[in-house]
Short mmCIF file of C-alpha atoms in Angstrom, two decimals:
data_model
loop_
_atom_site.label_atom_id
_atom_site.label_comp_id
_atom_site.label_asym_id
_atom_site.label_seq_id
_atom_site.Cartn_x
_atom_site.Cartn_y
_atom_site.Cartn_z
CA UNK A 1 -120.39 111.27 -172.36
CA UNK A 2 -121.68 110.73 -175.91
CA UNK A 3 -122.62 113.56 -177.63
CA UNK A 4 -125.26 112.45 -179.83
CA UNK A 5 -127.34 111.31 -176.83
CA UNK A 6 -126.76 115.04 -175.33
CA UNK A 7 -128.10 117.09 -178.36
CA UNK A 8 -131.35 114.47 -178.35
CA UNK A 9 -131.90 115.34 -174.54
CA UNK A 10 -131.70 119.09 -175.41
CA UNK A 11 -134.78 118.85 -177.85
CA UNK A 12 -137.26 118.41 -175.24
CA UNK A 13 -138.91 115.56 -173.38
CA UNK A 14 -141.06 114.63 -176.44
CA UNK A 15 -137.76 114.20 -178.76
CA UNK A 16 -136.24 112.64 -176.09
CA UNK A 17 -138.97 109.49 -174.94
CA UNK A 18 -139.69 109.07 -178.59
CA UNK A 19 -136.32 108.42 -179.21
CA UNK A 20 -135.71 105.77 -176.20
CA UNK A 21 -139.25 104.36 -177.07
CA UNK A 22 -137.35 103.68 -180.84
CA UNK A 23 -134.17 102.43 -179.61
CA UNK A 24 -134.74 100.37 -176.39
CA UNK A 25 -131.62 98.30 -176.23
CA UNK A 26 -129.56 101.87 -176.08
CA UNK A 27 -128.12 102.93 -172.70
CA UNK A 28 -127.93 106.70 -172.28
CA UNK A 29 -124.47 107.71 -171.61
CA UNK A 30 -124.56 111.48 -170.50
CA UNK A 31 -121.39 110.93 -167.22
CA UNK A 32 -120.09 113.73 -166.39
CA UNK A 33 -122.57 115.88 -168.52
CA UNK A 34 -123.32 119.34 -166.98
CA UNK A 35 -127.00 119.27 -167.02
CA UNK A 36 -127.48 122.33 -164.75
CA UNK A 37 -130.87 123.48 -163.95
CA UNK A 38 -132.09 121.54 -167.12
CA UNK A 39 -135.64 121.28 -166.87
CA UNK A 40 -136.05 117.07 -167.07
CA UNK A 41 -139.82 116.35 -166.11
CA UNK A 42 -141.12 113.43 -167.33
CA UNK A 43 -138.15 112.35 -169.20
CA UNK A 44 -137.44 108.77 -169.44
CA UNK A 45 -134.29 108.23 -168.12
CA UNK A 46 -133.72 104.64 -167.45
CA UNK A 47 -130.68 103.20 -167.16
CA UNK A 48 -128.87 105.77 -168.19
CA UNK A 49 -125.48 106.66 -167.18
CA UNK A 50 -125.44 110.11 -165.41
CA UNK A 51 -121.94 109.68 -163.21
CA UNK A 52 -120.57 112.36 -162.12
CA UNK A 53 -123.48 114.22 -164.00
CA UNK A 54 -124.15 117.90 -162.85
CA UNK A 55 -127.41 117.82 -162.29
CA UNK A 56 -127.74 120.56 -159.97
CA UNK A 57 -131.00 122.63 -159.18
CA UNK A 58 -132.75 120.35 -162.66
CA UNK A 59 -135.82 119.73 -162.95
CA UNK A 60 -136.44 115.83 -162.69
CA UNK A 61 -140.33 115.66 -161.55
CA UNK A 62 -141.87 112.79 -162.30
CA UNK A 63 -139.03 111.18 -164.24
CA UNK A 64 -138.52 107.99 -164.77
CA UNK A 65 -135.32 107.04 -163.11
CA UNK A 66 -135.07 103.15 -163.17
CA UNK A 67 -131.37 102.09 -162.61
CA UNK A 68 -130.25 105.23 -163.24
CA UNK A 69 -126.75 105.29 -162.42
CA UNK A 70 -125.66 108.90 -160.58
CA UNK A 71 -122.97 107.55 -158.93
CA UNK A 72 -120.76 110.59 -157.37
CA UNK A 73 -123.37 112.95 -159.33
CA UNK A 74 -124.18 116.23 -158.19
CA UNK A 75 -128.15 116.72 -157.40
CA UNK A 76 -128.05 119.55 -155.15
CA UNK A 77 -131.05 121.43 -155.01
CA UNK A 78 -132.64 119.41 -157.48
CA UNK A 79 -136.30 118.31 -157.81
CA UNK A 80 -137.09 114.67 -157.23
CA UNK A 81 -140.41 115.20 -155.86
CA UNK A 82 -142.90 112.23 -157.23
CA UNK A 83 -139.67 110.51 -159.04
CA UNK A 84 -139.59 106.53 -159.29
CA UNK A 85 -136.44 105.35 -158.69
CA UNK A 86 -135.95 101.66 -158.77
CA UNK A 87 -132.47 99.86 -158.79
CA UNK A 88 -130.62 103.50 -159.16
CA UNK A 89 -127.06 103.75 -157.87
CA UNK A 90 -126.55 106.84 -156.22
CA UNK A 91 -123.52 105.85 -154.47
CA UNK A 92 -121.58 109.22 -152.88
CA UNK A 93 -123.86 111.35 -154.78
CA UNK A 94 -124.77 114.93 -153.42
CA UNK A 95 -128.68 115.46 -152.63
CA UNK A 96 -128.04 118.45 -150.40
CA UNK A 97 -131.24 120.57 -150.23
CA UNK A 98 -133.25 118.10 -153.01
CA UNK A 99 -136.61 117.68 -152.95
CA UNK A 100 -137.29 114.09 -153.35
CA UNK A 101 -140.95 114.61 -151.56
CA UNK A 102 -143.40 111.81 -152.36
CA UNK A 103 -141.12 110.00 -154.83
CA UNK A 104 -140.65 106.08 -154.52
CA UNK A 105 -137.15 104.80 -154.50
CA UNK A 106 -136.74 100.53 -154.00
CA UNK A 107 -133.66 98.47 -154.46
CA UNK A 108 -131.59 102.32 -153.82
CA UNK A 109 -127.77 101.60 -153.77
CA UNK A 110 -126.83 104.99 -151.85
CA UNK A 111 -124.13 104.17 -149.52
CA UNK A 112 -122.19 107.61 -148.81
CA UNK A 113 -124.99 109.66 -150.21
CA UNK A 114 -124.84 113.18 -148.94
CA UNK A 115 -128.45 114.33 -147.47
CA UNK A 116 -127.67 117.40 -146.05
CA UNK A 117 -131.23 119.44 -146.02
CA UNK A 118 -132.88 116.58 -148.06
CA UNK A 119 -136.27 116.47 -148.34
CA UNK A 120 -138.10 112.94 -148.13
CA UNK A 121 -141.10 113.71 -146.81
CA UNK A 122 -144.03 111.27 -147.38
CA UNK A 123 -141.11 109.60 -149.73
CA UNK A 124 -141.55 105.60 -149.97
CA UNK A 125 -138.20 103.75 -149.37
CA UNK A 126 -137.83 100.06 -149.65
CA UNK A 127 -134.58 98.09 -149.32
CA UNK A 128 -132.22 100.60 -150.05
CA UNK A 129 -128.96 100.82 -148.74
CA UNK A 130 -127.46 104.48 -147.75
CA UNK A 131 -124.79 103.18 -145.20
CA UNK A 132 -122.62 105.99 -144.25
CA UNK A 133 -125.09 109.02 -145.60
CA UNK A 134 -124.56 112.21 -144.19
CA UNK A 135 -126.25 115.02 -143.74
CA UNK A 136 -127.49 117.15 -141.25
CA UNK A 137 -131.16 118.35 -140.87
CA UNK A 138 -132.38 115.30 -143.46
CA UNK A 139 -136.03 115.86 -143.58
CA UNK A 140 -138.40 112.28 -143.56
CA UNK A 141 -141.43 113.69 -142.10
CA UNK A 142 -143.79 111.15 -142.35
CA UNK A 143 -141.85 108.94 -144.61
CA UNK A 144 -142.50 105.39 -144.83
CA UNK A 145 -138.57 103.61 -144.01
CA UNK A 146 -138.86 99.48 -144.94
CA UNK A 147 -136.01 97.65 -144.75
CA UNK A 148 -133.79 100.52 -145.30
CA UNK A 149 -130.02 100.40 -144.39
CA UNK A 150 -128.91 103.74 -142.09
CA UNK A 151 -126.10 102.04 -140.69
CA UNK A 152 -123.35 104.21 -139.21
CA UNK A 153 -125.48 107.82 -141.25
CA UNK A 154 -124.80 111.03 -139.94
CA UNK A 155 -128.22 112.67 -139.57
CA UNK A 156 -128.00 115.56 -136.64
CA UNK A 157 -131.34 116.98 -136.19
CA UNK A 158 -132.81 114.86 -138.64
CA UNK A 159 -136.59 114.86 -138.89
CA UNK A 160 -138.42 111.72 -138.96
CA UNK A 161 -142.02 112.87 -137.23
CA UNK A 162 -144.93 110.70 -137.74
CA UNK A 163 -142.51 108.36 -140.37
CA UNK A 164 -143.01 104.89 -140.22
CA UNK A 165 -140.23 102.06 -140.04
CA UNK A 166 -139.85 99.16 -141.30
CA UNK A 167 -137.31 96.30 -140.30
CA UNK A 168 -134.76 99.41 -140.52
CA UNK A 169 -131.44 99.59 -139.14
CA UNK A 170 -129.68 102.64 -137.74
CA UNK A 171 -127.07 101.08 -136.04
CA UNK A 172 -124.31 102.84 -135.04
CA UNK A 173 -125.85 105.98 -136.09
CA UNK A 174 -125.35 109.58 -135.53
CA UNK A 175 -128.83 110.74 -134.74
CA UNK A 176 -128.09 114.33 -132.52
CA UNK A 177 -131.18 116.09 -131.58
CA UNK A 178 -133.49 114.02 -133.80
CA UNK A 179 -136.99 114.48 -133.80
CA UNK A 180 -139.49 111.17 -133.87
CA UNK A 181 -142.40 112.28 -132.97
CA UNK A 182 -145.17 110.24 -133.24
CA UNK A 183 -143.03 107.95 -135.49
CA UNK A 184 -144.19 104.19 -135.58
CA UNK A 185 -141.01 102.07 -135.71
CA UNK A 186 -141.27 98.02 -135.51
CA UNK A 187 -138.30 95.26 -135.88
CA UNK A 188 -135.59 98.57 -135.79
CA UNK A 189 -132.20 98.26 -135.22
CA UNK A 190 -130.42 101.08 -133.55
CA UNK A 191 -127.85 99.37 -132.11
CA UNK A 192 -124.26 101.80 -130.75
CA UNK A 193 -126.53 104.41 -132.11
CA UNK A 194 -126.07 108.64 -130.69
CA UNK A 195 -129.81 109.52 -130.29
CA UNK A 196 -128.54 112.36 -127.46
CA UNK A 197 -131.40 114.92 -127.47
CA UNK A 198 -133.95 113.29 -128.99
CA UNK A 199 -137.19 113.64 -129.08
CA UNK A 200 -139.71 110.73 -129.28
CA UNK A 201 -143.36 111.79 -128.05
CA UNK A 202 -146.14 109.91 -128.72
CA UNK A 203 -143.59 107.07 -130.70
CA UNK A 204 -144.42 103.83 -130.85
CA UNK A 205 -141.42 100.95 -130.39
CA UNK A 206 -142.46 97.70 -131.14
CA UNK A 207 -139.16 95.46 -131.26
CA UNK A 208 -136.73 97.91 -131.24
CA UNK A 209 -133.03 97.51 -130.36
CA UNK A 210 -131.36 100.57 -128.47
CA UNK A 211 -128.60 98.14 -126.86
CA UNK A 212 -125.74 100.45 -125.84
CA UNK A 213 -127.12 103.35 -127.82
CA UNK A 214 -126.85 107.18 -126.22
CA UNK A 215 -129.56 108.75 -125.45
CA UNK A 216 -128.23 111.38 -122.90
CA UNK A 217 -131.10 114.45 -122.23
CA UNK A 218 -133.22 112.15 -125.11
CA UNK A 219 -137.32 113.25 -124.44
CA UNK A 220 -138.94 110.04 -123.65
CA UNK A 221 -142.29 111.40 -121.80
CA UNK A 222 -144.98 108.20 -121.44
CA UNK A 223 -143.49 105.99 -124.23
CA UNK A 224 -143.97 102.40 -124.11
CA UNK A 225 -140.66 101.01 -123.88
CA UNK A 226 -141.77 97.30 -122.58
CA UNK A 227 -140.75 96.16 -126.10
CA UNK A 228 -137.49 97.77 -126.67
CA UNK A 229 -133.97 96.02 -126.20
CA UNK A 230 -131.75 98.60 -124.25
CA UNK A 231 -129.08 96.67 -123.08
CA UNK A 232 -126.25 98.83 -121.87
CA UNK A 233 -128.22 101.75 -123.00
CA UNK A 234 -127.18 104.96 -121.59
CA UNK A 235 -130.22 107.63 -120.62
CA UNK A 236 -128.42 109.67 -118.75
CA UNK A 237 -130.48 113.00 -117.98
CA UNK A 238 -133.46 111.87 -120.28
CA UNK A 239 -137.39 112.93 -119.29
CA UNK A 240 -138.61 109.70 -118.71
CA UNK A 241 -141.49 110.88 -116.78
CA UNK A 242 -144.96 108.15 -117.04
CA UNK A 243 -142.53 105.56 -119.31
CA UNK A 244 -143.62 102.24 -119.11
CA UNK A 245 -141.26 99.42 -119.39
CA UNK A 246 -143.41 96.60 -118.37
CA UNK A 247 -140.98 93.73 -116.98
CA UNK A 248 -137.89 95.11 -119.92
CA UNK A 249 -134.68 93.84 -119.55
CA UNK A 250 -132.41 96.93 -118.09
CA UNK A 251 -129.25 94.73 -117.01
CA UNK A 252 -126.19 97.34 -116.95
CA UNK A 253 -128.33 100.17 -117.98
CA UNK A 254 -127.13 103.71 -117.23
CA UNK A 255 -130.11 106.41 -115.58
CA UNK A 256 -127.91 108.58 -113.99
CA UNK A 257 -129.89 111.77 -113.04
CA UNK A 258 -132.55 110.61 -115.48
CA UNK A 259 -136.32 111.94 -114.80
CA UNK A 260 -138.26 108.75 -113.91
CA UNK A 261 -141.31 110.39 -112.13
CA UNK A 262 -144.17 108.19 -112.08
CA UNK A 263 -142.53 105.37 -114.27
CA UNK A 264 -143.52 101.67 -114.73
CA UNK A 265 -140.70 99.95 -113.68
CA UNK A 266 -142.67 96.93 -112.07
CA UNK A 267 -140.61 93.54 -112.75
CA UNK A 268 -137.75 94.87 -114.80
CA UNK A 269 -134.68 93.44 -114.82
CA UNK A 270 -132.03 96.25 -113.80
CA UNK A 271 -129.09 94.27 -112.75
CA UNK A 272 -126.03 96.37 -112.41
CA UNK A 273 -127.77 99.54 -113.41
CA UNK A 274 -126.96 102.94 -113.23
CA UNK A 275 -129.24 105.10 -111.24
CA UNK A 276 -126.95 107.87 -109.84
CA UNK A 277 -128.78 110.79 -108.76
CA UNK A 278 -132.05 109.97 -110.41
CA UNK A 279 -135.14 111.10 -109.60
CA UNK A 280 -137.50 108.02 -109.05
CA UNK A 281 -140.62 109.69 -107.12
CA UNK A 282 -143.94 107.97 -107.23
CA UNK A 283 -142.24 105.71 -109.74
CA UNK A 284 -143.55 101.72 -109.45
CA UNK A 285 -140.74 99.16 -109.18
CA UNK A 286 -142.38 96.30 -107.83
CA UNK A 287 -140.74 93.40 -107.91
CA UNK A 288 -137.90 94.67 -110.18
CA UNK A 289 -134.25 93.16 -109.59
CA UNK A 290 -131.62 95.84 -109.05
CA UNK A 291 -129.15 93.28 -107.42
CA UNK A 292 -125.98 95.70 -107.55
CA UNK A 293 -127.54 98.60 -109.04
CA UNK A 294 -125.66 101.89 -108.05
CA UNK A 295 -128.34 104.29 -106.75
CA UNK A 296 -125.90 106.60 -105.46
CA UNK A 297 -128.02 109.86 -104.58
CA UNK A 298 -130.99 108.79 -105.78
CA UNK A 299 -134.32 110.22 -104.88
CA UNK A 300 -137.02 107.45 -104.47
CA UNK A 301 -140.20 109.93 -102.57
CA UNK A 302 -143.62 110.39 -102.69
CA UNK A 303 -145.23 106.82 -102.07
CA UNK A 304 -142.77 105.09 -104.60
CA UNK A 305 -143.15 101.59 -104.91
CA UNK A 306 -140.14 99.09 -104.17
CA UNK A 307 -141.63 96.41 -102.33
CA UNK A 308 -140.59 92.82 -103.55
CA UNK A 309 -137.40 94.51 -105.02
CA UNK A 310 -133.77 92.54 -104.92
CA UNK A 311 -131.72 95.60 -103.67
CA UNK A 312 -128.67 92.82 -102.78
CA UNK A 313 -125.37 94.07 -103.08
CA UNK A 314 -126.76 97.83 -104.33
CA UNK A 315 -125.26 100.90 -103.66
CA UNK A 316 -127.62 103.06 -101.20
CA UNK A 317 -125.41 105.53 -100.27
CA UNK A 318 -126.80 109.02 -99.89
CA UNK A 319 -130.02 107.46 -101.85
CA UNK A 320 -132.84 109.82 -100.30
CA UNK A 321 -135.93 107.15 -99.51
CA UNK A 322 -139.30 109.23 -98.57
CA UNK A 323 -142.25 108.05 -97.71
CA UNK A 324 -141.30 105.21 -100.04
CA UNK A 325 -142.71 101.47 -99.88
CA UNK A 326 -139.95 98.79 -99.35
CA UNK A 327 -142.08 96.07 -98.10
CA UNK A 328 -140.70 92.40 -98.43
CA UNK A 329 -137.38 94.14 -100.23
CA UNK A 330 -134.29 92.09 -100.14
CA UNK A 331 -131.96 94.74 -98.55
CA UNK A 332 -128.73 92.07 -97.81
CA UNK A 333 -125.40 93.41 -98.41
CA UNK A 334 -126.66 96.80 -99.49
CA UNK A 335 -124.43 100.15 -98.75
CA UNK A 336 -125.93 102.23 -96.66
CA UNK A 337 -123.85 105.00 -96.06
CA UNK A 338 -125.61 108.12 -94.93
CA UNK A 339 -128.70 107.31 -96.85
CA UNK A 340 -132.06 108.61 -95.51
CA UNK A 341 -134.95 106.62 -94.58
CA UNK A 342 -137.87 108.84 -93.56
CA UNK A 343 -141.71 107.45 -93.20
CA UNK A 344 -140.67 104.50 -95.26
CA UNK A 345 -142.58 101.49 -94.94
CA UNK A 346 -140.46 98.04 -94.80
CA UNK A 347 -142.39 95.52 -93.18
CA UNK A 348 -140.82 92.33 -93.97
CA UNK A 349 -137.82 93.56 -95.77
CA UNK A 350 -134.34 91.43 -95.16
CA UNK A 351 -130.96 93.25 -94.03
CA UNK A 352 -127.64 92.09 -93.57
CA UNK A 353 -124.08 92.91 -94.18
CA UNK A 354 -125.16 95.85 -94.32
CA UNK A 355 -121.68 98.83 -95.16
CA UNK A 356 -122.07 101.93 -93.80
CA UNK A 357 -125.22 100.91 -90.96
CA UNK A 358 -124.33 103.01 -88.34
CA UNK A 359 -126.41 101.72 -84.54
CA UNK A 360 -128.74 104.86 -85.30
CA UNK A 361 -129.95 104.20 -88.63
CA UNK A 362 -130.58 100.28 -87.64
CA UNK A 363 -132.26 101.31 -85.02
CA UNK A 364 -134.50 103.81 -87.56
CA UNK A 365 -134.61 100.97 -89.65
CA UNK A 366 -136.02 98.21 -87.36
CA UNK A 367 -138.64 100.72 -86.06
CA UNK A 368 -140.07 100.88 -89.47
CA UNK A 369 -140.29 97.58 -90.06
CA UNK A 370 -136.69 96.03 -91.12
CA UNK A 371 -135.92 92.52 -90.47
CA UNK A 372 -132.21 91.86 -89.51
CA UNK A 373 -130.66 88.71 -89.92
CA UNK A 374 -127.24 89.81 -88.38
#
């Protein structure tokens, strides 16, 4: 820390920009200064070097923080709101409970940042990088994310309602009980990412990866998912009630005892999925493949639609089909032990090799339509 440059910040902000406006080519050095509650609106502080600074519950409103570096700095509690920050380093620094509300921070170099409590609401955040952040209850209410770097954060119970992303990437990201409500996210990466409990009504997902993320018990009422990658997701217990998924590729996707009343399923691409359990009544899966799906328990009721469906090789067994349409279904080398076919309609649909067909249920079976080829 050099001393001189202390005494001039402790005159005031006038002292202060006069004096960097007089010597431009100096560099600040205040690291490891204890700047506690100081009162630092408006003060231009570019490029200085605050490491390790104590910054704690100050007042830097409307400061100018350009390259600013606050590496491993303490900012708790501190008031960013309306700041500029532009090239800053704020590697490991500690931004529990700041306000950094409506402030603009590009080119951020943040990686280990602690968030905890953070307020970046309506904040604008472009190509930063704040890999490995942490901090629970992180609040980015209608934020605008571009190009930011979230990979492998910690943010349970974060709040990113009506925030808008970017080409942002939360892979492998701890994202417990998050709320995105009404968030618009395009060309987003959350990739391995924990999004268990979360709520996303009224989202929007434009190109959005959620291959082999978690979302066990997420809330996913009426969302248009036909342009999200969820390869080996797992939605386990999720409301997926009204979803639409318009022709998605589901291969080895995981459902089991997932909500998925009066989905739009038509066309999709399930191979290998999971749908223990689940509830699929009135849903539409016209024409979908679910060649080896396990639907183990499954309810498919109340005029659901599987006709055209590849059901070769899938696990039936205790899957509860009423008053279900399985017209023209390819049925071959299903198991069907003690399923239940009630007032099921499957005109033209193909069985064979069929485990678990006891005489009784073939004989249920061909009177409502079923085609044998054994």
């Amino acid at each position: 820390m050099n001393a001189a440059h202390l005494k001039i910040l402790q005159q005031g902000v006038d002292a202060w920009n006069r004096w960097r406006a007089e010597n431009p080519y100096v560099v600040p050095v205040l690291a490891d200064a204890d700047l506690c509650g100081a009162d630092l609106e408006g003060f231009d502080l570019r490029q200085a070097n605050l490491k390790r600074a104590n910054l704690a519950q100050a007042c830097l409103y409307e400061a100018l923080l350009d390259q600013v570096d606050f590496r491993q700095a303490s900012l708790r509690e501190a008031d960013l709101s309306s700041a500029q920050i532009i090239g800053a380093q704020l590697r490991q620094a500690d931004l529990t409970q700041a306000a950094l509300g409506n402030s603009t921070l590009i080119s951020v170099e943040g990686s280990g940042v602690i968030l905890t409590q953070t307020l970046l609401s309506q904040a604008q955040l472009t190509d930063c990088d704040f890999a490995k952040a942490t901090g629970a209850a992180i609040n980015a209410e209608q934020a605008v994310l571009t190009r930011v770097n979230w990979q492998r954060c910690e943010f349970p119970c974060g709040n990113f309602v009506n925030s808008q992303l970017q080409g942002t990437i939360f892979a492998q990201a701890s994202l417990e009980e998050s709320d995105w409500t009404g968030a618009i996210a395009q060309d987003c990466d959350f990739t391995g990412a924990s999004l268990a409990a979360s709520q996303w009504d009224g989202a929007q997902l434009v190109q959005v990866r959620w291959q082999h993320c978690n979302l066990n018990h997420a809330q996913l009422r009426a969302l248009d998912l036909s342009h999200v990658d969820c390869l080996g997701a797992d939605f386990s217990e999720a409301q997926l009630c009204h979803s639409q998924w318009g022709g998605a590729q589901l291969v080895q996707v995981c459902f089991n005892r997932a909500d998925l009343t009066l989905a739009q399923l038509a066309g999709i691409n399930g191979t290998e999925s999971e749908f223990q359990g689940a509830f699929l009544n009135q849903a539409d899966l016209a024409g979908a493949n679910l060649q080896n799906a396990n639907l183990h328990r499954a309810y498919v009721m109340l005029g659901a639609n599987l006709s055209r469906v590849n059901l070769q090789g899938a696990n039936l067994s205790q899957c509860r089909f009423l008053g279900a349409n399985l017209q023209h279904s390819q049925c071959q080398r299903a198991h069907l032990q003690d399923s239940v076919w009630e007032d099921v309609q499957l005109q033209g649909s193909l069985f064979s090799e069929n485990s678990g067909l006891t005489r009784r249920l073939r004989r249920k079976l061909h009177q409502q339509g079923a085609i044998f080829l054994d």
